């Protein structure tokens, strides 16, 4: 189990509040989901912040650290779950001359997105997962979870901020969170 969280402030001024502190707080509150490591990634130009708490299972080294950037530097991913057929996907990508640095399913997943696109990759993978991936080139944030919804992913808009996380408590930490009905 890992924890993912993040936000996109599409109408927010780039320097109007401390994004690093906010994503740090949102990530810290998920420590019980991933006690082994913490990572954050911020794109100040587009006001996108991603946070990850890691429970190391498959790749114990830093080669499995998240947020993870694709080899071509186009995509950044935070991911929670397990891709059951990642070794088959990895072999298929290696036949297309994709080299891997580590043995994590996260690296296989992001390189599959990078080479095949999100829709094709989603049609090929099998597992339990929730992820957020930022496409730097197209400036698109994509969130997805497995077909059964085994891995949680909460999301919504609050005061011009798109907030998401593995648990609601990470969303509530954001200063723009408003639960008024």
Short mmCIF file of C-alpha atoms in Angstrom, two decimals:
data_model
loop_
_atom_site.label_atom_id
_atom_site.label_comp_id
_atom_site.label_asym_id
_atom_site.label_seq_id
_atom_site.Cartn_x
_atom_site.Cartn_y
_atom_site.Cartn_z
CA UNK A 1 0.00 0.00 0.00
CA UNK A 2 1.25 3.47 -0.90
CA UNK A 3 -0.36 6.87 -0.72
CA UNK A 4 -0.78 9.44 -3.47
CA UNK A 5 -2.03 12.99 -3.28
CA UNK A 6 -1.85 16.22 -5.18
CA UNK A 7 -3.51 19.30 -6.53
CA UNK A 8 -3.74 21.53 -9.55
CA UNK A 9 -4.51 25.21 -9.08
CA UNK A 10 -5.37 26.26 -12.60
CA UNK A 11 -6.36 29.83 -11.79
CA UNK A 12 -3.92 30.41 -8.97
CA UNK A 13 -1.08 32.89 -9.13
CA UNK A 14 2.24 31.04 -9.17
CA UNK A 15 3.58 32.58 -5.98
CA UNK A 16 0.43 33.31 -3.99
CA UNK A 17 0.97 30.59 -1.37
CA UNK A 18 3.51 28.00 -0.30
CA UNK A 19 2.81 25.03 -2.60
CA UNK A 20 5.80 23.09 -1.27
CA UNK A 21 4.54 23.28 2.31
CA UNK A 22 0.99 22.38 1.27
CA UNK A 23 1.94 19.31 -0.79
CA UNK A 24 4.34 18.31 1.99
CA UNK A 25 1.53 18.46 4.56
CA UNK A 26 -0.85 16.58 2.26
CA UNK A 27 1.79 13.89 1.74
CA UNK A 28 2.83 13.66 5.40
CA UNK A 29 -0.68 12.89 6.56
CA UNK A 30 -0.56 9.69 4.45
CA UNK A 31 2.50 8.33 6.28
CA UNK A 32 0.61 5.25 7.49
CA UNK A 33 0.10 4.24 3.84
CA UNK A 34 3.80 4.43 3.04
CA UNK A 35 6.28 4.64 5.91
CA UNK A 36 9.40 3.85 3.82
CA UNK A 37 9.79 7.05 1.82
CA UNK A 38 8.24 10.37 0.84
CA UNK A 39 8.51 12.28 -2.40
CA UNK A 40 7.03 15.45 -3.84
CA UNK A 41 7.15 17.02 -7.29
CA UNK A 42 6.10 20.56 -8.18
CA UNK A 43 5.60 22.26 -11.53
CA UNK A 44 5.42 25.92 -10.50
CA UNK A 45 4.73 27.10 -14.03
CA UNK A 46 1.49 25.09 -14.25
CA UNK A 47 0.66 24.95 -10.51
CA UNK A 48 0.71 21.14 -10.36
CA UNK A 49 1.88 19.41 -7.17
CA UNK A 50 2.23 15.66 -6.66
CA UNK A 51 3.00 13.82 -3.43
CA UNK A 52 3.77 10.17 -2.74
CA UNK A 53 4.24 7.99 0.35
CA UNK A 54 6.03 4.74 -0.41
CA UNK A 55 5.75 1.25 0.96
CA UNK A 56 8.68 -0.53 -0.72
CA UNK A 57 7.76 -4.04 -1.88
CA UNK A 58 8.98 -4.88 -5.40
CA UNK A 59 11.91 -2.46 -5.89
CA UNK A 60 13.55 -1.77 -2.54
CA UNK A 61 16.20 0.62 -3.88
CA UNK A 62 15.83 4.30 -4.76
CA UNK A 63 15.12 3.22 -8.36
CA UNK A 64 11.49 2.80 -7.26
CA UNK A 65 11.25 6.28 -5.71
CA UNK A 66 8.24 8.39 -6.62
CA UNK A 67 7.20 10.72 -8.06
CA UNK A 68 8.93 9.13 -11.02
CA UNK A 69 9.75 10.80 -14.32
CA UNK A 70 9.76 8.91 -17.61
CA UNK A 71 13.08 8.36 -19.37
CA UNK A 72 12.12 10.91 -22.04
CA UNK A 73 11.23 13.42 -19.27
CA UNK A 74 7.69 13.89 -20.63
CA UNK A 75 5.65 12.19 -17.88
CA UNK A 76 5.64 12.31 -14.08
CA UNK A 77 3.71 9.66 -12.15
CA UNK A 78 2.59 8.91 -8.61
CA UNK A 79 1.20 5.44 -8.25
CA UNK A 80 -0.31 3.12 -5.67
CA UNK A 81 -0.85 -0.53 -6.40
CA UNK A 82 0.50 -3.53 -8.20
CA UNK A 83 0.53 -4.35 -11.90
CA UNK A 84 0.27 -8.13 -11.95
CA UNK A 85 1.52 -8.52 -15.53
CA UNK A 86 4.29 -5.90 -15.35
CA UNK A 87 6.99 -8.44 -16.23
CA UNK A 88 5.15 -9.31 -19.47
CA UNK A 89 4.72 -5.60 -20.24
CA UNK A 90 8.42 -5.04 -19.46
CA UNK A 91 9.47 -7.80 -21.89
CA UNK A 92 7.27 -6.32 -24.60
CA UNK A 93 8.81 -2.87 -24.06
CA UNK A 94 12.33 -4.32 -24.04
CA UNK A 95 11.59 -5.82 -27.47
CA UNK A 96 10.90 -2.23 -28.56
CA UNK A 97 14.40 -1.28 -27.33
CA UNK A 98 13.27 0.30 -24.06
CA UNK A 99 15.90 -0.11 -21.33
CA UNK A 100 15.04 -0.12 -17.65
CA UNK A 101 17.09 1.15 -14.73
CA UNK A 102 15.33 -0.87 -12.03
CA UNK A 103 12.79 -3.59 -11.41
CA UNK A 104 9.72 -1.62 -10.31
CA UNK A 105 6.29 -1.91 -11.82
CA UNK A 106 6.13 1.90 -11.58
CA UNK A 107 8.97 2.29 -14.08
CA UNK A 108 7.34 -0.24 -16.41
CA UNK A 109 4.02 1.58 -16.12
CA UNK A 110 5.40 5.04 -16.88
CA UNK A 111 7.49 3.78 -19.79
CA UNK A 112 4.44 2.00 -21.20
CA UNK A 113 2.51 5.29 -21.01
CA UNK A 114 5.43 7.07 -22.63
CA UNK A 115 5.62 4.62 -25.53
CA UNK A 116 2.03 3.46 -26.08
CA UNK A 117 -0.07 6.24 -24.59
CA UNK A 118 -2.42 6.07 -21.65
CA UNK A 119 -5.41 4.38 -23.29
CA UNK A 120 -3.44 1.57 -24.89
CA UNK A 121 -1.46 0.96 -21.70
CA UNK A 122 -4.62 0.81 -19.60
CA UNK A 123 -6.04 -1.80 -21.99
CA UNK A 124 -2.91 -3.96 -21.53
CA UNK A 125 -2.34 -3.86 -17.78
CA UNK A 126 -3.89 -6.06 -15.15
CA UNK A 127 -3.79 -5.24 -11.48
CA UNK A 128 -4.97 -3.07 -8.65
CA UNK A 129 -3.91 0.54 -8.94
CA UNK A 130 -4.59 4.23 -8.62
CA UNK A 131 -2.34 6.80 -10.22
CA UNK A 132 -1.94 10.38 -11.29
CA UNK A 133 0.23 11.16 -14.29
CA UNK A 134 1.21 14.61 -15.55
CA UNK A 135 1.99 14.98 -19.25
CA UNK A 136 4.42 17.90 -19.47
CA UNK A 137 4.10 18.18 -23.26
CA UNK A 138 0.30 18.26 -23.49
CA UNK A 139 -0.14 19.82 -20.04
CA UNK A 140 -2.69 17.16 -19.04
CA UNK A 141 -3.26 15.55 -15.66
CA UNK A 142 -4.77 12.07 -15.84
CA UNK A 143 -6.09 10.15 -12.86
CA UNK A 144 -7.13 6.50 -13.09
CA UNK A 145 -7.78 3.52 -10.93
CA UNK A 146 -8.32 -0.17 -11.52
CA UNK A 147 -11.59 -1.40 -12.95
CA UNK A 148 -12.84 -2.78 -9.63
CA UNK A 149 -11.76 0.25 -7.62
CA UNK A 150 -9.68 -1.76 -5.17
CA UNK A 151 -7.21 1.09 -4.70
CA UNK A 152 -8.92 4.25 -3.48
CA UNK A 153 -8.79 7.56 -5.31
CA UNK A 154 -10.77 10.55 -4.11
CA UNK A 155 -10.92 13.77 -6.10
CA UNK A 156 -12.88 16.97 -6.57
CA UNK A 157 -12.89 20.70 -7.14
CA UNK A 158 -12.77 23.21 -4.30
CA UNK A 159 -12.34 26.95 -4.87
CA UNK A 160 -10.66 26.60 -8.29
CA UNK A 161 -8.34 23.87 -7.02
CA UNK A 162 -8.51 20.27 -8.23
CA UNK A 163 -7.60 18.09 -5.25
CA UNK A 164 -7.02 14.34 -5.09
CA UNK A 165 -5.66 11.65 -2.82
CA UNK A 166 -5.71 8.07 -1.63
CA UNK A 167 -7.56 9.22 1.47
CA UNK A 168 -9.89 12.14 2.12
CA UNK A 169 -7.71 13.35 4.97
CA UNK A 170 -4.99 14.40 2.53
CA UNK A 171 -7.46 16.53 0.58
CA UNK A 172 -8.76 18.18 3.75
CA UNK A 173 -5.26 19.49 4.55
CA UNK A 174 -5.28 21.78 1.49
CA UNK A 175 -6.13 25.37 2.54
CA UNK A 176 -8.67 25.67 -0.27
CA UNK A 177 -10.63 22.59 0.83
CA UNK A 178 -14.25 23.46 1.52
CA UNK A 179 -16.75 20.76 2.44
CA UNK A 180 -19.77 23.04 2.46
CA UNK A 181 -22.75 21.43 0.78
#
